Amino acid sequence: MNEAERIISKFPSQNAMAKAMSVTASAITNWKNRGVIPARQFQKVLNAAAALNVNLKATDLLEEAEPPKKRKRVKQ
């Protein structure tokens, strides 16, 4: 389980998380697939967690099991 999946799984559903954050459900799915929640969204995630009574702390967002993999650029 990647970092984003770990955080997202704490919420009742991806749709509930998206609605509480005022983002699309596809945004949540993209974060889950990439394995990273953008830092600029951290406050919204914390606010959504509080609104939905999800046990989540700021430190939970900062803990990473492993850093995201860098993508190699392909020269064309």
PDB file of N, CA and C in Angstrom:
ATOM      1  N   MET A   1       0.859  -1.180   0.000  1.00  0.00           N
ATOM      2  CA  MET A   1       0.000   0.000   0.000  1.00  0.00           C
ATOM      3  C   MET A   1       0.896   1.232   0.000  1.00  0.00           C
ATOM      4  N   ASN A   2       0.643   2.140  -0.950  1.00  0.00           N
ATOM      5  CA  ASN A   2       1.454   3.355  -0.995  1.00  0.00           C
ATOM      6  C   ASN A   2       0.918   4.395  -0.003  1.00  0.00           C
ATOM      7  N   GLU A   3       1.653   5.482   0.138  1.00  0.00           N
ATOM      8  CA  GLU A   3       1.317   6.521   1.115  1.00  0.00           C
ATOM      9  C   GLU A   3      -0.073   7.109   0.876  1.00  0.00           C
ATOM     10  N   ALA A   4      -0.382   7.438  -0.353  1.00  0.00           N
ATOM     11  CA  ALA A   4      -1.688   8.029  -0.648  1.00  0.00           C
ATOM     12  C   ALA A   4      -2.809   7.036  -0.343  1.00  0.00           C
ATOM     13  N   GLU A   5      -2.628   5.781  -0.710  1.00  0.00           N
ATOM     14  CA  GLU A   5      -3.643   4.754  -0.424  1.00  0.00           C
ATOM     15  C   GLU A   5      -3.884   4.625   1.075  1.00  0.00           C
ATOM     16  N   ARG A   6      -2.812   4.711   1.846  1.00  0.00           N
ATOM     17  CA  ARG A   6      -2.918   4.597   3.306  1.00  0.00           C
ATOM     18  C   ARG A   6      -3.790   5.720   3.868  1.00  0.00           C
ATOM     19  N   ILE A   7      -3.582   6.942   3.389  1.00  0.00           N
ATOM     20  CA  ILE A   7      -4.360   8.089   3.860  1.00  0.00           C
ATOM     21  C   ILE A   7      -5.802   7.976   3.365  1.00  0.00           C
ATOM     22  N   ILE A   8      -5.977   7.716   2.082  1.00  0.00           N
ATOM     23  CA  ILE A   8      -7.310   7.667   1.471  1.00  0.00           C
ATOM     24  C   ILE A   8      -8.162   6.561   2.098  1.00  0.00           C
ATOM     25  N   SER A   9      -7.532   5.454   2.452  1.00  0.00           N
ATOM     26  CA  SER A   9      -8.279   4.329   3.033  1.00  0.00           C
ATOM     27  C   SER A   9      -8.871   4.655   4.399  1.00  0.00           C
ATOM     28  N   LYS A  10      -8.397   5.698   5.049  1.00  0.00           N
ATOM     29  CA  LYS A  10      -8.943   6.090   6.346  1.00  0.00           C
ATOM     30  C   LYS A  10     -10.333   6.722   6.209  1.00  0.00           C
ATOM     31  N   PHE A  11     -10.637   7.236   5.030  1.00  0.00           N
ATOM     32  CA  PHE A  11     -11.918   7.908   4.797  1.00  0.00           C
ATOM     33  C   PHE A  11     -13.008   6.877   4.496  1.00  0.00           C
ATOM     34  N   PRO A  12     -14.283   7.239   4.746  1.00  0.00           N
ATOM     35  CA  PRO A  12     -15.380   6.301   4.483  1.00  0.00           C
ATOM     36  C   PRO A  12     -15.415   5.821   3.030  1.00  0.00           C
ATOM     37  N   SER A  13     -15.087   6.716   2.110  1.00  0.00           N
ATOM     38  CA  SER A  13     -15.010   6.368   0.690  1.00  0.00           C
ATOM     39  C   SER A  13     -14.255   7.481  -0.031  1.00  0.00           C
ATOM     40  N   GLN A  14     -13.796   7.177  -1.242  1.00  0.00           N
ATOM     41  CA  GLN A  14     -13.123   8.195  -2.045  1.00  0.00           C
ATOM     42  C   GLN A  14     -14.099   9.309  -2.395  1.00  0.00           C
ATOM     43  N   ASN A  15     -15.351   8.955  -2.660  1.00  0.00           N
ATOM     44  CA  ASN A  15     -16.350   9.973  -2.982  1.00  0.00           C
ATOM     45  C   ASN A  15     -16.604  10.904  -1.805  1.00  0.00           C
ATOM     46  N   ALA A  16     -16.676  10.349  -0.603  1.00  0.00           N
ATOM     47  CA  ALA A  16     -16.892  11.169   0.594  1.00  0.00           C
ATOM     48  C   ALA A  16     -15.715  12.112   0.804  1.00  0.00           C
ATOM     49  N   MET A  17     -14.515  11.597   0.611  1.00  0.00           N
ATOM     50  CA  MET A  17     -13.316  12.419   0.753  1.00  0.00           C
ATOM     51  C   MET A  17     -13.333  13.545  -0.278  1.00  0.00           C
ATOM     52  N   ALA A  18     -13.628  13.203  -1.526  1.00  0.00           N
ATOM     53  CA  ALA A  18     -13.656  14.200  -2.601  1.00  0.00           C
ATOM     54  C   ALA A  18     -14.680  15.287  -2.315  1.00  0.00           C
ATOM     55  N   LYS A  19     -15.864  14.872  -1.894  1.00  0.00           N
ATOM     56  CA  LYS A  19     -16.929  15.840  -1.617  1.00  0.00           C
ATOM     57  C   LYS A  19     -16.532  16.772  -0.479  1.00  0.00           C
ATOM     58  N   ALA A  20     -15.963  16.219   0.584  1.00  0.00           N
ATOM     59  CA  ALA A  20     -15.551  17.032   1.730  1.00  0.00           C
ATOM     60  C   ALA A  20     -14.423  17.990   1.369  1.00  0.00           C
ATOM     61  N   MET A  21     -13.625  17.617   0.360  1.00  0.00           N
ATOM     62  CA  MET A  21     -12.505  18.461  -0.055  1.00  0.00           C
ATOM     63  C   MET A  21     -12.868  19.400  -1.203  1.00  0.00           C
ATOM     64  N   SER A  22     -14.048  19.233  -1.768  1.00  0.00           N
ATOM     65  CA  SER A  22     -14.477  20.007  -2.945  1.00  0.00           C
ATOM     66  C   SER A  22     -13.543  19.789  -4.126  1.00  0.00           C
ATOM     67  N   VAL A  23     -13.176  18.521  -4.325  1.00  0.00           N
ATOM     68  CA  VAL A  23     -12.396  18.121  -5.502  1.00  0.00           C
ATOM     69  C   VAL A  23     -13.143  16.981  -6.180  1.00  0.00           C
ATOM     70  N   THR A  24     -12.734  16.628  -7.372  1.00  0.00           N
ATOM     71  CA  THR A  24     -13.393  15.527  -8.073  1.00  0.00           C
ATOM     72  C   THR A  24     -12.914  14.180  -7.528  1.00  0.00           C
ATOM     73  N   ALA A  25     -13.769  13.192  -7.674  1.00  0.00           N
ATOM     74  CA  ALA A  25     -13.394  11.841  -7.264  1.00  0.00           C
ATOM     75  C   ALA A  25     -12.207  11.350  -8.092  1.00  0.00           C
ATOM     76  N   SER A  26     -12.122  11.797  -9.338  1.00  0.00           N
ATOM     77  CA  SER A  26     -10.997  11.385 -10.179  1.00  0.00           C
ATOM     78  C   SER A  26      -9.676  11.955  -9.666  1.00  0.00           C
ATOM     79  N   ALA A  27      -9.713  13.102  -9.006  1.00  0.00           N
ATOM     80  CA  ALA A  27      -8.491  13.657  -8.402  1.00  0.00           C
ATOM     81  C   ALA A  27      -7.986  12.717  -7.316  1.00  0.00           C
ATOM     82  N   ILE A  28      -8.891  12.218  -6.504  1.00  0.00           N
ATOM     83  CA  ILE A  28      -8.514  11.287  -5.434  1.00  0.00           C
ATOM     84  C   ILE A  28      -7.940  10.008  -6.047  1.00  0.00           C
ATOM     85  N   THR A  29      -8.586   9.503  -7.086  1.00  0.00           N
ATOM     86  CA  THR A  29      -8.109   8.300  -7.768  1.00  0.00           C
ATOM     87  C   THR A  29      -6.714   8.521  -8.344  1.00  0.00           C
ATOM     88  N   ASN A  30      -6.479   9.689  -8.923  1.00  0.00           N
ATOM     89  CA  ASN A  30      -5.156  10.001  -9.473  1.00  0.00           C
ATOM     90  C   ASN A  30      -4.091  10.008  -8.389  1.00  0.00           C
ATOM     91  N   TRP A  31      -4.395  10.584  -7.238  1.00  0.00           N
ATOM     92  CA  TRP A  31      -3.430  10.594  -6.131  1.00  0.00           C
ATOM     93  C   TRP A  31      -3.130   9.173  -5.689  1.00  0.00           C
ATOM     94  N   LYS A  32      -4.173   8.372  -5.599  1.00  0.00           N
ATOM     95  CA  LYS A  32      -4.008   6.977  -5.185  1.00  0.00           C
ATOM     96  C   LYS A  32      -3.117   6.228  -6.174  1.00  0.00           C
ATOM     97  N   ASN A  33      -3.363   6.424  -7.459  1.00  0.00           N
ATOM     98  CA  ASN A  33      -2.579   5.741  -8.486  1.00  0.00           C
ATOM     99  C   ASN A  33      -1.126   6.209  -8.518  1.00  0.00           C
ATOM    100  N   ARG A  34      -0.907   7.499  -8.288  1.00  0.00           N
ATOM    101  CA  ARG A  34       0.462   8.035  -8.278  1.00  0.00           C
ATOM    102  C   ARG A  34       1.175   7.722  -6.977  1.00  0.00           C
ATOM    103  N   GLY A  35       0.398   7.498  -5.929  1.00  0.00           N
ATOM    104  CA  GLY A  35       0.996   7.183  -4.631  1.00  0.00           C
ATOM    105  C   GLY A  35       1.360   8.395  -3.804  1.00  0.00           C
ATOM    106  N   VAL A  36       0.906   9.573  -4.240  1.00  0.00           N
ATOM    107  CA  VAL A  36       1.268  10.810  -3.550  1.00  0.00           C
ATOM    108  C   VAL A  36       0.083  11.772  -3.547  1.00  0.00           C
ATOM    109  N   ILE A  37      -0.180  12.360  -2.395  1.00  0.00           N
ATOM    110  CA  ILE A  37      -1.146  13.446  -2.308  1.00  0.00           C
ATOM    111  C   ILE A  37      -0.339  14.736  -2.388  1.00  0.00           C
ATOM    112  N   PRO A  38      -0.689  15.644  -3.284  1.00  0.00           N
ATOM    113  CA  PRO A  38       0.076  16.890  -3.413  1.00  0.00           C
ATOM    114  C   PRO A  38       0.090  17.680  -2.100  1.00  0.00           C
ATOM    115  N   ALA A  39       1.231  18.201  -1.755  1.00  0.00           N
ATOM    116  CA  ALA A  39       1.385  18.945  -0.502  1.00  0.00           C
ATOM    117  C   ALA A  39       0.403  20.110  -0.419  1.00  0.00           C
ATOM    118  N   ARG A  40       0.091  20.722  -1.554  1.00  0.00           N
ATOM    119  CA  ARG A  40      -0.831  21.865  -1.537  1.00  0.00           C
ATOM    120  C   ARG A  40      -2.241  21.452  -1.115  1.00  0.00           C
ATOM    121  N   GLN A  41      -2.524  20.153  -1.083  1.00  0.00           N
ATOM    122  CA  GLN A  41      -3.840  19.646  -0.689  1.00  0.00           C
ATOM    123  C   GLN A  41      -3.891  19.185   0.766  1.00  0.00           C
ATOM    124  N   PHE A  42      -2.757  19.208   1.456  1.00  0.00           N
ATOM    125  CA  PHE A  42      -2.701  18.673   2.817  1.00  0.00           C
ATOM    126  C   PHE A  42      -3.732  19.319   3.742  1.00  0.00           C
ATOM    127  N   GLN A  43      -3.858  20.633   3.709  1.00  0.00           N
ATOM    128  CA  GLN A  43      -4.806  21.298   4.616  1.00  0.00           C
ATOM    129  C   GLN A  43      -6.231  20.881   4.301  1.00  0.00           C
ATOM    130  N   LYS A  44      -6.558  20.758   3.023  1.00  0.00           N
ATOM    131  CA  LYS A  44      -7.902  20.301   2.643  1.00  0.00           C
ATOM    132  C   LYS A  44      -8.151  18.873   3.139  1.00  0.00           C
ATOM    133  N   VAL A  45      -7.135  18.032   3.053  1.00  0.00           N
ATOM    134  CA  VAL A  45      -7.268  16.653   3.534  1.00  0.00           C
ATOM    135  C   VAL A  45      -7.540  16.661   5.037  1.00  0.00           C
ATOM    136  N   LEU A  46      -6.794  17.461   5.772  1.00  0.00           N
ATOM    137  CA  LEU A  46      -6.985  17.540   7.226  1.00  0.00           C
ATOM    138  C   LEU A  46      -8.360  18.093   7.573  1.00  0.00           C
ATOM    139  N   ASN A  47      -8.813  19.099   6.837  1.00  0.00           N
ATOM    140  CA  ASN A  47     -10.147  19.666   7.079  1.00  0.00           C
ATOM    141  C   ASN A  47     -11.235  18.639   6.776  1.00  0.00           C
ATOM    142  N   ALA A  48     -11.070  17.896   5.695  1.00  0.00           N
ATOM    143  CA  ALA A  48     -12.040  16.850   5.339  1.00  0.00           C
ATOM    144  C   ALA A  48     -12.064  15.761   6.401  1.00  0.00           C
ATOM    145  N   ALA A  49     -10.894  15.399   6.890  1.00  0.00           N
ATOM    146  CA  ALA A  49     -10.815  14.381   7.942  1.00  0.00           C
ATOM    147  C   ALA A  49     -11.566  14.838   9.189  1.00  0.00           C
ATOM    148  N   ALA A  50     -11.369  16.077   9.564  1.00  0.00           N
ATOM    149  CA  ALA A  50     -12.059  16.609  10.739  1.00  0.00           C
ATOM    150  C   ALA A  50     -13.574  16.623  10.518  1.00  0.00           C
ATOM    151  N   ALA A  51     -14.002  17.015   9.332  1.00  0.00           N
ATOM    152  CA  ALA A  51     -15.437  17.083   9.023  1.00  0.00           C
ATOM    153  C   ALA A  51     -16.090  15.700   9.032  1.00  0.00           C
ATOM    154  N   LEU A  52     -15.322  14.684   8.657  1.00  0.00           N
ATOM    155  CA  LEU A  52     -15.862  13.322   8.563  1.00  0.00           C
ATOM    156  C   LEU A  52     -15.482  12.453   9.766  1.00  0.00           C
ATOM    157  N   ASN A  53     -14.914  13.076  10.805  1.00  0.00           N
ATOM    158  CA  ASN A  53     -14.486  12.358  12.011  1.00  0.00           C
ATOM    159  C   ASN A  53     -13.505  11.230  11.699  1.00  0.00           C
ATOM    160  N   VAL A  54     -12.574  11.515  10.792  1.00  0.00           N
ATOM    161  CA  VAL A  54     -11.522  10.561  10.439  1.00  0.00           C
ATOM    162  C   VAL A  54     -10.304  10.876  11.298  1.00  0.00           C
ATOM    163  N   ASN A  55      -9.738   9.853  11.922  1.00  0.00           N
ATOM    164  CA  ASN A  55      -8.559  10.033  12.766  1.00  0.00           C
ATOM    165  C   ASN A  55      -7.331  10.234  11.881  1.00  0.00           C
ATOM    166  N   LEU A  56      -6.955  11.483  11.670  1.00  0.00           N
ATOM    167  CA  LEU A  56      -5.828  11.809  10.810  1.00  0.00           C
ATOM    168  C   LEU A  56      -5.123  13.032  11.373  1.00  0.00           C
ATOM    169  N   LYS A  57      -3.806  12.951  11.469  1.00  0.00           N
ATOM    170  CA  LYS A  57      -2.995  14.058  11.972  1.00  0.00           C
ATOM    171  C   LYS A  57      -2.087  14.552  10.855  1.00  0.00           C
ATOM    172  N   ALA A  58      -1.602  15.762  11.010  1.00  0.00           N
ATOM    173  CA  ALA A  58      -0.693  16.342  10.011  1.00  0.00           C
ATOM    174  C   ALA A  58       0.529  15.452   9.823  1.00  0.00           C
ATOM    175  N   THR A  59       1.012  14.855  10.890  1.00  0.00           N
ATOM    176  CA  THR A  59       2.196  13.998  10.778  1.00  0.00           C
ATOM    177  C   THR A  59       1.928  12.766   9.923  1.00  0.00           C
ATOM    178  N   ASP A  60       0.668  12.331   9.861  1.00  0.00           N
ATOM    179  CA  ASP A  60       0.322  11.183   9.013  1.00  0.00           C
ATOM    180  C   ASP A  60       0.577  11.502   7.545  1.00  0.00           C
ATOM    181  N   LEU A  61       0.362  12.758   7.176  1.00  0.00           N
ATOM    182  CA  LEU A  61       0.571  13.168   5.786  1.00  0.00           C
ATOM    183  C   LEU A  61       2.049  13.288   5.441  1.00  0.00           C
ATOM    184  N   LEU A  62       2.864  13.493   6.437  1.00  0.00           N
ATOM    185  CA  LEU A  62       4.294  13.693   6.197  1.00  0.00           C
ATOM    186  C   LEU A  62       5.099  12.407   6.222  1.00  0.00           C
ATOM    187  N   GLU A  63       4.537  11.368   6.820  1.00  0.00           N
ATOM    188  CA  GLU A  63       5.242  10.085   6.882  1.00  0.00           C
ATOM    189  C   GLU A  63       5.175   9.408   5.517  1.00  0.00           C
ATOM    190  N   GLU A  64       6.296   9.010   5.024  1.00  0.00           N
ATOM    191  CA  GLU A  64       6.315   8.319   3.742  1.00  0.00           C
ATOM    192  C   GLU A  64       7.095   7.022   3.897  1.00  0.00           C
ATOM    193  N   ALA A  65       6.468   5.954   3.459  1.00  0.00           N
ATOM    194  CA  ALA A  65       7.130   4.652   3.522  1.00  0.00           C
ATOM    195  C   ALA A  65       8.359   4.637   2.634  1.00  0.00           C
ATOM    196  N   GLU A  66       8.250   5.213   1.463  1.00  0.00           N
ATOM    197  CA  GLU A  66       9.380   5.340   0.549  1.00  0.00           C
ATOM    198  C   GLU A  66       9.125   6.537  -0.346  1.00  0.00           C
ATOM    199  N   PRO A  67      10.166   7.238  -0.758  1.00  0.00           N
ATOM    200  CA  PRO A  67       9.957   8.403  -1.610  1.00  0.00           C
ATOM    201  C   PRO A  67       9.415   7.992  -2.967  1.00  0.00           C
ATOM    202  N   PRO A  68       8.625   8.886  -3.596  1.00  0.00           N
ATOM    203  CA  PRO A  68       8.097   8.540  -4.918  1.00  0.00           C
ATOM    204  C   PRO A  68       9.218   8.354  -5.924  1.00  0.00           C
ATOM    205  N   LYS A  69       8.988   7.467  -6.874  1.00  0.00           N
ATOM    206  CA  LYS A  69       9.988   7.205  -7.891  1.00  0.00           C
ATOM    207  C   LYS A  69      10.034   8.357  -8.890  1.00  0.00           C
ATOM    208  N   LYS A  70      11.243   8.707  -9.284  1.00  0.00           N
ATOM    209  CA  LYS A  70      11.393   9.759 -10.278  1.00  0.00           C
ATOM    210  C   LYS A  70      11.142   9.173 -11.650  1.00  0.00           C
ATOM    211  N   ARG A  71      10.450   9.948 -12.450  1.00  0.00           N
ATOM    212  CA  ARG A  71      10.205   9.517 -13.821  1.00  0.00           C
ATOM    213  C   ARG A  71      11.362   9.924 -14.708  1.00  0.00           C
ATOM    214  N   LYS A  72      11.742   9.036 -15.574  1.00  0.00           N
ATOM    215  CA  LYS A  72      12.817   9.342 -16.507  1.00  0.00           C
ATOM    216  C   LYS A  72      12.228  10.079 -17.703  1.00  0.00           C
ATOM    217  N   ARG A  73      12.905  11.106 -18.120  1.00  0.00           N
ATOM    218  CA  ARG A  73      12.459  11.835 -19.299  1.00  0.00           C
ATOM    219  C   ARG A  73      13.018  11.149 -20.536  1.00  0.00           C
ATOM    220  N   VAL A  74      12.173  10.992 -21.501  1.00  0.00           N
ATOM    221  CA  VAL A  74      12.562  10.363 -22.734  1.00  0.00           C
ATOM    222  C   VAL A  74      12.808  11.443 -23.773  1.00  0.00           C
ATOM    223  N   LYS A  75      14.003  11.421 -24.351  1.00  0.00           N
ATOM    224  CA  LYS A  75      14.326  12.405 -25.388  1.00  0.00           C
ATOM    225  C   LYS A  75      13.658  12.003 -26.693  1.00  0.00           C
ATOM    226  N   GLN A  76      13.136  12.985 -27.362  1.00  0.00           N
ATOM    227  CA  GLN A  76      12.473  12.714 -28.631  1.00  0.00           C
ATOM    228  C   GLN A  76      13.238  13.335 -29.778  1.00  0.00           C
TER     229      GLN A  76
END
